[in-house]
CSV table of N, CA and C in Angstrom, one decimal:
chain,number,residue,atom,x,y,z
V,20,GLN,N,187.8,69.0,97.5
V,20,GLN,CA,188.0,68.8,98.9
V,20,GLN,C,188.3,70.1,99.6
V,21,ARG,N,189.2,70.9,98.9
V,21,ARG,CA,189.6,72.2,99.5
V,21,ARG,C,188.4,73.1,99.6
V,22,ALA,N,187.5,73.0,98.6
V,22,ALA,CA,186.4,73.9,98.5
V,22,ALA,C,185.4,73.6,99.7
V,23,VAL,N,185.2,72.3,99.9
V,23,VAL,CA,184.4,71.9,101.0
V,23,VAL,C,185.0,72.3,102.4
V,24,SER,N,186.3,72.2,102.5
V,24,SER,CA,186.9,72.7,103.7
V,24,SER,C,186.7,74.2,103.9
V,25,ALA,N,186.8,74.9,102.8
V,25,ALA,CA,186.6,76.4,102.8
V,25,ALA,C,185.2,76.7,103.3
V,26,ILE,N,184.2,76.0,102.8
V,26,ILE,CA,182.8,76.2,103.3
V,26,ILE,C,182.7,76.0,104.8
V,27,LYS,N,183.3,74.9,105.2
V,27,LYS,CA,183.2,74.6,106.7
V,27,LYS,C,183.9,75.6,107.5
V,28,SER,N,184.9,76.3,106.9
V,28,SER,CA,185.7,77.4,107.6
V,28,SER,C,185.0,78.7,107.5
V,29,GLY,N,183.9,78.8,106.8
V,29,GLY,CA,183.2,80.1,106.6
V,29,GLY,C,183.8,80.9,105.5
V,30,LYS,N,184.7,80.3,104.6
V,30,LYS,CA,185.3,81.1,103.6
V,30,LYS,C,184.6,80.9,102.2
V,31,ASP,N,183.4,81.5,102.2
V,31,ASP,CA,182.6,81.3,101.0
V,31,ASP,C,183.2,81.8,99.7
V,32,GLU,N,183.9,82.9,99.7
V,32,GLU,CA,184.5,83.4,98.5
V,32,GLU,C,185.5,82.5,98.0
V,33,GLU,N,186.3,82.0,98.8
V,33,GLU,CA,187.3,81.0,98.4
V,33,GLU,C,186.7,79.7,97.9
V,34,ALA,N,185.7,79.3,98.6
V,34,ALA,CA,184.9,78.1,98.1
V,34,ALA,C,184.3,78.3,96.7
V,35,LEU,N,183.7,79.5,96.5
V,35,LEU,CA,183.1,79.8,95.2
V,35,LEU,C,184.1,79.7,94.1
V,36,LYS,N,185.3,80.3,94.4
V,36,LYS,CA,186.4,80.3,93.4
V,36,LYS,C,186.8,78.9,93.0
V,37,LEU,N,186.9,78.0,94.1
V,37,LEU,CA,187.4,76.6,93.9
V,37,LEU,C,186.3,75.8,93.1
V,38,PHE,N,185.0,76.1,93.5
V,38,PHE,CA,183.9,75.4,92.8
V,38,PHE,C,183.9,75.8,91.3
V,39,ASP,N,184.1,77.1,91.1
V,39,ASP,CA,184.1,77.6,89.7
V,39,ASP,C,185.3,77.0,88.9
V,40,ALA,N,186.4,76.8,89.5
V,40,ALA,CA,187.5,76.2,88.8
V,40,ALA,C,187.2,74.7,88.5
V,41,THR,N,186.6,74.0,89.5
V,41,THR,CA,186.2,72.6,89.3
V,41,THR,C,185.2,72.5,88.2
V,42,ALA,N,184.2,73.4,88.1
V,42,ALA,CA,183.2,73.4,87.1
V,42,ALA,C,183.8,73.6,85.7
V,43,LYS,N,184.8,74.5,85.6
V,43,LYS,CA,185.5,74.7,84.3
V,43,LYS,C,186.3,73.5,83.9
V,44,ALA,N,186.9,72.8,84.9
V,44,ALA,CA,187.7,71.7,84.6
V,44,ALA,C,186.9,70.4,84.3
V,45,HIS,N,185.7,70.4,84.9
V,45,HIS,CA,184.8,69.2,84.7
V,45,HIS,C,183.4,69.7,84.5
V,46,PRO,N,183.1,70.3,83.3
V,46,PRO,CA,181.8,70.9,83.1
V,46,PRO,C,180.6,69.9,83.2
V,47,ASP,N,180.8,68.6,83.2
V,47,ASP,CA,179.7,67.7,83.3
V,47,ASP,C,179.5,67.2,84.7
V,48,PHE,N,180.2,67.8,85.7
V,48,PHE,CA,179.9,67.4,87.1
V,48,PHE,C,178.9,68.4,87.7
V,49,ALA,N,177.9,67.8,88.3
V,49,ALA,CA,176.8,68.6,89.0
V,49,ALA,C,177.3,69.2,90.3
V,50,ALA,N,178.1,68.5,91.0
V,50,ALA,CA,178.5,68.8,92.4
V,50,ALA,C,178.9,70.3,92.6
V,51,PRO,N,179.8,70.8,91.7
V,51,PRO,CA,180.2,72.2,92.0
V,51,PRO,C,179.0,73.2,91.9
V,52,TYR,N,178.1,72.9,91.0
V,52,TYR,CA,176.9,73.8,90.8
V,52,TYR,C,175.9,73.7,92.0
V,53,ILE,N,175.8,72.4,92.5
V,53,ILE,CA,175.0,72.2,93.7
V,53,ILE,C,175.6,73.0,94.9
V,54,ASN,N,176.9,72.9,95.1
V,54,ASN,CA,177.5,73.7,96.2
V,54,ASN,C,177.4,75.2,96.0
V,55,VAL,N,177.6,75.6,94.8
V,55,VAL,CA,177.4,77.1,94.5
V,55,VAL,C,176.0,77.5,94.9
V,56,GLY,N,175.0,76.7,94.5
V,56,GLY,CA,173.6,76.9,94.8
V,56,GLY,C,173.4,77.0,96.3
V,57,LEU,N,174.0,76.1,97.1
V,57,LEU,CA,173.9,76.1,98.5
V,57,LEU,C,174.5,77.3,99.2
V,58,ILE,N,175.7,77.7,98.7
V,58,ILE,CA,176.3,78.9,99.2
V,58,ILE,C,175.5,80.1,98.9
V,59,GLU,N,175.1,80.3,97.7
V,59,GLU,CA,174.3,81.5,97.3
V,59,GLU,C,173.0,81.6,97.9
V,60,THR,N,172.3,80.4,98.2
V,60,THR,CA,171.1,80.4,98.9
V,60,THR,C,171.3,81.0,100.3
V,61,ARG,N,172.3,80.4,101.0
V,61,ARG,CA,172.7,80.9,102.3
V,61,ARG,C,173.0,82.4,102.4
V,62,ARG,N,173.6,82.9,101.3
V,62,ARG,CA,174.0,84.3,101.3
V,62,ARG,C,172.8,85.2,100.8
V,63,GLY,N,171.7,84.6,100.4
V,63,GLY,CA,170.6,85.4,100.0
V,63,GLY,C,170.6,85.8,98.5
V,64,ASN,N,171.5,85.2,97.8
V,64,ASN,CA,171.6,85.5,96.3
V,64,ASN,C,170.8,84.4,95.6
V,65,LEU,N,169.5,84.6,95.7
V,65,LEU,CA,168.6,83.6,95.2
V,65,LEU,C,168.6,83.4,93.7
V,66,GLN,N,168.7,84.4,93.0
V,66,GLN,CA,168.7,84.3,91.5
V,66,GLN,C,170.0,83.5,91.1
V,67,THR,N,171.1,83.8,91.7
V,67,THR,CA,172.3,83.1,91.3
V,67,THR,C,172.2,81.6,91.8
V,68,ALA,N,171.6,81.4,92.9
V,68,ALA,CA,171.4,80.0,93.4
V,68,ALA,C,170.5,79.3,92.5
V,69,GLU,N,169.4,79.9,92.1
V,69,GLU,CA,168.5,79.2,91.1
V,69,GLU,C,169.2,78.8,89.8
V,70,THR,N,170.0,79.7,89.3
V,70,THR,CA,170.7,79.4,88.0
V,70,THR,C,171.7,78.2,88.2
V,71,ALA,N,172.4,78.2,89.3
V,71,ALA,CA,173.4,77.2,89.6
V,71,ALA,C,172.6,75.8,89.8
V,72,LEU,N,171.6,75.9,90.5
V,72,LEU,CA,170.8,74.6,90.8
V,72,LEU,C,170.1,74.1,89.6
V,73,GLN,N,169.6,75.0,88.7
V,73,GLN,CA,168.9,74.6,87.5
V,73,GLN,C,170.0,73.9,86.6
V,74,HIS,N,171.2,74.4,86.6
V,74,HIS,CA,172.2,73.8,85.7
V,74,HIS,C,172.6,72.4,86.3
V,75,ALA,N,172.6,72.3,87.6
V,75,ALA,CA,172.9,71.1,88.3
V,75,ALA,C,171.8,70.0,87.9
V,76,ALA,N,170.6,70.5,87.9
V,76,ALA,CA,169.5,69.6,87.5
V,76,ALA,C,169.6,69.1,86.1
V,77,THR,N,170.1,69.9,85.2
V,77,THR,CA,170.3,69.4,83.8
V,77,THR,C,171.4,68.4,83.8
V,78,LEU,N,172.4,68.5,84.6
V,78,LEU,CA,173.5,67.6,84.7
V,78,LEU,C,173.2,66.3,85.4
V,79,ALA,N,172.4,66.4,86.5
V,79,ALA,CA,172.1,65.3,87.3
V,79,ALA,C,170.6,65.2,87.6
V,80,PRO,N,169.8,64.9,86.5
V,80,PRO,CA,168.3,65.0,86.7
V,80,PRO,C,167.7,64.0,87.6
V,81,GLN,N,168.5,63.0,88.1
V,81,GLN,CA,168.0,62.0,89.0
V,81,GLN,C,168.4,62.2,90.4
V,82,GLN,N,169.0,63.4,90.7
V,82,GLN,CA,169.4,63.7,92.1
V,82,GLN,C,168.4,64.5,92.8
V,83,PRO,N,167.7,63.9,93.8
V,83,PRO,CA,166.6,64.6,94.5
V,83,PRO,C,167.1,65.8,95.3
V,84,GLU,N,168.3,65.8,95.8
V,84,GLU,CA,168.8,66.9,96.6
V,84,GLU,C,168.7,68.2,95.8
V,85,VAL,N,169.0,68.1,94.5
V,85,VAL,CA,169.0,69.3,93.6
V,85,VAL,C,167.6,69.9,93.7
V,86,TYR,N,166.6,69.1,93.5
V,86,TYR,CA,165.2,69.6,93.4
V,86,TYR,C,164.7,70.1,94.8
V,87,ASN,N,165.1,69.5,95.9
V,87,ASN,CA,164.8,70.0,97.2
V,87,ASN,C,165.4,71.4,97.4
V,88,GLU,N,166.6,71.5,97.0
V,88,GLU,CA,167.3,72.9,97.2
V,88,GLU,C,166.6,73.9,96.3
V,89,LEU,N,166.2,73.5,95.1
V,89,LEU,CA,165.5,74.4,94.2
V,89,LEU,C,164.2,74.8,94.8
V,90,GLY,N,163.5,73.8,95.5
V,90,GLY,CA,162.3,74.2,96.2
V,90,GLY,C,162.5,75.2,97.3
V,91,ILE,N,163.6,75.1,98.0
V,91,ILE,CA,163.9,76.1,99.0
V,91,ILE,C,164.1,77.4,98.4
V,92,VAL,N,164.8,77.5,97.3
V,92,VAL,CA,165.1,78.8,96.7
V,92,VAL,C,163.7,79.4,96.2
V,93,TYR,N,162.9,78.6,95.5
V,93,TYR,CA,161.7,79.1,95.0
V,93,TYR,C,160.8,79.5,96.1
V,94,ARG,N,160.7,78.8,97.2
V,94,ARG,CA,159.9,79.2,98.4
V,94,ARG,C,160.3,80.6,98.9
V,95,ARG,N,161.7,80.7,99.0
V,95,ARG,CA,162.2,82.0,99.5
V,95,ARG,C,161.9,83.2,98.5
V,96,MET,N,161.8,82.8,97.2
V,96,MET,CA,161.5,83.8,96.2
V,96,MET,C,160.0,84.1,96.1
V,97,GLY,N,159.2,83.4,96.8
V,97,GLY,CA,157.7,83.6,96.8
V,97,GLY,C,157.1,82.8,95.6
V,98,ARG,N,157.8,82.0,95.0
V,98,ARG,CA,157.3,81.2,93.8
V,98,ARG,C,156.9,79.8,94.3
V,99,PHE,N,155.7,79.9,95.0
V,99,PHE,CA,155.3,78.7,95.7
V,99,PHE,C,154.9,77.5,94.8
V,100,GLY,N,154.3,77.8,93.6
V,100,GLY,CA,154.0,76.8,92.7
V,100,GLY,C,155.2,76.0,92.2
V,101,ASP,N,156.3,76.8,91.9
V,101,ASP,CA,157.5,76.2,91.5
V,101,ASP,C,158.2,75.4,92.6
V,102,ALA,N,158.0,75.9,93.8
V,102,ALA,CA,158.6,75.2,95.0
V,102,ALA,C,157.9,73.9,95.1
V,103,GLU,N,156.6,73.9,95.0
V,103,GLU,CA,155.8,72.6,95.1
V,103,GLU,C,156.3,71.6,94.0
V,104,THR,N,156.4,72.1,92.8
V,104,THR,CA,156.8,71.2,91.7
V,104,THR,C,158.2,70.6,92.0
V,105,ALA,N,159.1,71.5,92.5
V,105,ALA,CA,160.5,71.0,92.8
V,105,ALA,C,160.5,69.9,93.9
V,106,TYR,N,159.7,70.2,95.0
V,106,TYR,CA,159.7,69.2,96.1
V,106,TYR,C,159.1,67.9,95.6
V,107,LEU,N,158.0,68.0,94.8
V,107,LEU,CA,157.3,66.8,94.3
V,107,LEU,C,158.3,66.0,93.4
V,108,LYS,N,159.1,66.7,92.7
V,108,LYS,CA,160.1,66.0,91.8
V,108,LYS,C,161.1,65.3,92.7
V,109,ALA,N,161.5,65.9,93.7
V,109,ALA,CA,162.5,65.3,94.7
V,109,ALA,C,161.9,64.0,95.3
V,110,LEU,N,160.6,64.1,95.7
V,110,LEU,CA,159.9,63.0,96.3
V,110,LEU,C,159.6,61.9,95.3
V,111,GLN,N,159.4,62.3,94.0
V,111,GLN,CA,159.2,61.3,93.0
V,111,GLN,C,160.4,60.4,92.8
V,112,LEU,N,161.6,61.1,92.9
V,112,LEU,CA,162.8,60.4,92.8
V,112,LEU,C,163.2,59.6,94.0
V,113,ALA,N,162.8,60.2,95.2
V,113,ALA,CA,163.2,59.5,96.5
V,113,ALA,C,162.1,59.7,97.5
V,114,PRO,N,161.0,58.9,97.4
V,114,PRO,CA,159.9,59.1,98.3
V,114,PRO,C,160.2,59.1,99.8
V,115,ASP,N,161.3,58.5,100.2
V,115,ASP,CA,161.7,58.5,101.6
V,115,ASP,C,162.8,59.6,102.0
V,116,TYR,N,162.8,60.6,101.1
V,116,TYR,CA,163.8,61.7,101.4
V,116,TYR,C,163.2,62.7,102.4
V,117,ALA,N,163.6,62.5,103.6
V,117,ALA,CA,163.0,63.2,104.8
V,117,ALA,C,163.0,64.7,104.6
V,118,ASN,N,164.1,65.3,104.2
V,118,ASN,CA,164.1,66.8,104.1
V,118,ASN,C,163.1,67.3,103.1
V,119,ALA,N,162.9,66.6,102.0
V,119,ALA,CA,161.9,67.0,101.0
V,119,ALA,C,160.5,66.9,101.6
V,120,GLN,N,160.2,65.8,102.3
V,120,GLN,CA,158.9,65.6,103.0
V,120,GLN,C,158.6,66.8,104.0
V,121,LEU,N,159.6,67.1,104.7
V,121,LEU,CA,159.5,68.2,105.7
V,121,LEU,C,159.2,69.6,105.0
V,122,ASN,N,160.1,69.8,103.9
V,122,ASN,CA,159.9,71.1,103.2
V,122,ASN,C,158.6,71.3,102.5
V,123,ILE,N,158.1,70.2,101.9
V,123,ILE,CA,156.8,70.3,101.3
V,123,ILE,C,155.7,70.5,102.3
V,124,GLY,N,155.9,69.8,103.4
V,124,GLY,CA,154.9,70.0,104.5
V,124,GLY,C,154.8,71.4,105.0
V,125,ILE,N,156.0,72.0,105.1
V,125,ILE,CA,156.1,73.5,105.5
V,125,ILE,C,155.4,74.3,104.5
V,126,LEU,N,155.7,74.1,103.2
V,126,LEU,CA,155.1,74.8,102.1
V,126,LEU,C,153.6,74.7,102.2
V,127,TYR,N,153.1,73.5,102.3
V,127,TYR,CA,151.6,73.3,102.3
V,127,TYR,C,151.0,74.0,103.6
V,128,ASP,N,151.7,73.9,104.7
V,128,ASP,CA,151.1,74.4,106.0
V,128,ASP,C,151.1,75.9,106.0
V,129,LEU,N,152.3,76.5,105.8
V,129,LEU,CA,152.5,78.0,106.0
V,129,LEU,C,152.2,78.8,104.8
V,130,TYR,N,152.3,78.3,103.6
V,130,TYR,CA,152.2,79.1,102.4
V,130,TYR,C,151.0,78.8,101.5
V,131,LEU,N,150.6,77.6,101.4
V,131,LEU,CA,149.5,77.2,100.5
V,131,LEU,C,148.2,76.8,101.2
V,132,ASN,N,148.2,76.7,102.5
V,132,ASN,CA,147.1,76.4,103.3
V,132,ASN,C,146.4,75.1,102.8
V,133,LYS,N,147.2,74.1,102.6
V,133,LYS,CA,146.8,72.8,102.3
V,133,LYS,C,147.1,71.9,103.5
V,134,LEU,N,146.2,72.0,104.5
V,134,LEU,CA,146.5,71.4,105.8
V,134,LEU,C,146.5,69.9,105.8
V,135,SER,N,145.6,69.3,105.0
V,135,SER,CA,145.6,67.8,105.0
V,135,SER,C,146.9,67.3,104.4
V,136,ALA,N,147.3,67.9,103.3
V,136,ALA,CA,148.6,67.5,102.6
V,136,ALA,C,149.8,67.8,103.6
V,137,ALA,N,149.8,68.9,104.3
V,137,ALA,CA,150.8,69.3,105.2
V,137,ALA,C,150.9,68.2,106.3
V,138,LEU,N,149.8,67.8,106.8
V,138,LEU,CA,149.8,66.8,107.9
V,138,LEU,C,150.4,65.5,107.3
V,139,ASP,N,150.0,65.1,106.2
V,139,ASP,CA,150.5,63.9,105.6
V,139,ASP,C,152.0,63.9,105.4
V,140,HIS,N,152.5,65.0,105.0
V,140,HIS,CA,154.0,65.1,104.8
V,140,HIS,C,154.7,65.2,106.1
V,141,TYR,N,154.2,65.9,107.0
V,141,TYR,CA,154.8,66.0,108.4
V,141,TYR,C,154.9,64.5,109.0
V,142,GLN,N,153.8,63.8,108.9
V,142,GLN,CA,153.8,62.5,109.4
V,142,GLN,C,154.7,61.5,108.7
V,143,ARG,N,154.8,61.7,107.4
V,143,ARG,CA,155.8,60.9,106.6
V,143,ARG,C,157.2,61.2,107.1
V,144,TYR,N,157.5,62.5,107.3
V,144,TYR,CA,158.8,63.0,107.7
V,144,TYR,C,159.1,62.3,109.1
V,145,GLN,N,158.2,62.3,110.0
V,145,GLN,CA,158.4,61.7,111.3
V,145,GLN,C,158.6,60.2,111.2
V,146,ASN,N,157.9,59.6,110.4
V,146,ASN,CA,158.1,58.1,110.2
V,146,ASN,C,159.5,57.8,109.6
V,147,ILE,N,159.9,58.6,108.6
V,147,ILE,CA,161.2,58.4,108.0
V,147,ILE,C,162.3,58.7,108.9
V,148,SER,N,162.2,59.8,109.7
V,148,SER,CA,163.3,60.2,110.5
V,148,SER,C,163.3,59.6,111.9
V,149,GLY,N,162.3,58.8,112.2
V,149,GLY,CA,162.3,58.1,113.5
V,149,GLY,C,161.4,58.8,114.5
V,150,GLY,N,160.7,59.8,114.2
V,150,GLY,CA,159.7,60.5,115.0
V,150,GLY,C,160.2,61.2,116.2
V,151,ASP,N,161.5,61.6,116.2
V,151,ASP,CA,162.1,62.3,117.4
V,151,ASP,C,162.0,63.8,117.3
V,152,ASN,N,161.6,64.4,116.2
V,152,ASN,CA,161.6,65.8,116.1
V,152,ASN,C,160.4,66.4,116.9
V,153,LYS,N,160.7,67.0,118.0
V,153,LYS,CA,159.7,67.6,118.9
V,153,LYS,C,158.9,68.7,118.2
V,154,LEU,N,159.7,69.5,117.4
V,154,LEU,CA,159.0,70.7,116.8
V,154,LEU,C,158.0,70.2,115.8
V,155,VAL,N,158.4,69.1,115.0
V,155,VAL,CA,157.4,68.6,114.0
V,155,VAL,C,156.3,67.9,114.7
V,156,LYS,N,156.5,67.3,115.8
V,156,LYS,CA,155.4,66.7,116.6
V,156,LYS,C,154.4,67.8,117.0
V,157,ASN,N,154.9,68.9,117.4
V,157,ASN,CA,154.0,70.1,117.7
V,157,ASN,C,153.3,70.6,116.5
V,158,TRP,N,153.9,70.6,115.4
V,158,TRP,CA,153.3,71.1,114.1
V,158,TRP,C,152.2,70.1,113.8
V,159,ILE,N,152.4,68.8,113.9
V,159,ILE,CA,151.3,67.8,113.6
V,159,ILE,C,150.1,68.1,114.5
V,160,ILE,N,150.4,68.3,115.8
V,160,ILE,CA,149.3,68.6,116.7
V,160,ILE,C,148.5,69.9,116.3
V,161,ASP,N,149.3,70.9,116.0
V,161,ASP,CA,148.7,72.2,115.5
V,161,ASP,C,147.8,72.0,114.3
V,162,VAL,N,148.4,71.3,113.3
V,162,VAL,CA,147.6,71.1,112.0
V,162,VAL,C,146.4,70.3,112.3
V,163,LYS,N,146.5,69.2,113.1
V,163,LYS,CA,145.3,68.4,113.4
V,163,LYS,C,144.2,69.3,114.1
V,164,GLN,N,144.6,70.2,115.0
V,164,GLN,CA,143.7,71.1,115.7
V,164,GLN,C,143.0,72.0,114.7
V,165,ARG,N,143.8,72.6,113.8
V,165,ARG,CA,143.3,73.5,112.8
V,165,ARG,C,142.3,72.8,111.8
V,166,LEU,N,142.7,71.5,111.5
V,166,LEU,CA,141.8,70.8,110.6
V,166,LEU,C,140.4,70.5,111.3
V,167,ALA,N,140.5,70.1,112.6
V,167,ALA,CA,139.3,69.8,113.4
V,167,ALA,C,138.5,71.1,113.5
V,168,LYS,N,139.1,72.2,113.7
V,168,LYS,CA,138.4,73.5,113.8
V,168,LYS,C,137.7,73.8,112.5
V,169,ASP,N,138.4,73.6,111.4
V,169,ASP,CA,137.9,73.9,110.1
V,169,ASP,C,136.7,73.0,109.8
V,170,MET,N,136.8,71.7,110.3
V,170,MET,CA,135.7,70.8,110.1
V,170,MET,C,134.4,71.2,110.9
V,171,GLY,N,134.7,71.7,112.1
V,171,GLY,CA,133.6,72.2,113.0
V,171,GLY,C,133.0,73.4,112.4
V,172,ALA,N,133.8,74.3,111.8
V,172,ALA,CA,133.2,75.5,111.2
V,172,ALA,C,132.4,75.3,110.0
V,173,SER,N,132.7,74.2,109.3
V,173,SER,CA,132.0,73.9,108.0
V,173,SER,C,130.7,73.2,108.2
V,174,LYS,N,130.4,72.8,109.5
V,174,LYS,CA,129.1,72.1,109.7
V,174,LYS,C,128.0,73.1,109.9
């Protein structure tokens, strides 16, 4: 609880020490490793974040949030194939996990040029989240326009 409060107060170093102590006291708990991964991702320490999140995945292999966060780390590292695998694992575990739907949509749209797949995931995200995200609405319009343009160019 103190570690979470430290994060909310912007005291990352304190939070990391507290999560480390928790991990040593309870080595079978995934939560401290997930939180370390989140902090280190935010700080740009992607290798450290990856290590922490991979360890969390071994402790909690059925937790989709771990794989979503790994996908974010891999995407930021430029490891797009690994990011796709991680997001797909998150969605296999929880098909209605909105953040993973959005993140894989972004990956397909901006990094892998899989526009049809991006559109599908953006639309799923909107359906799951209630359709109120105006930015994603605009992305859907944009992807549809690019798909239509690609179809016209291929004729």
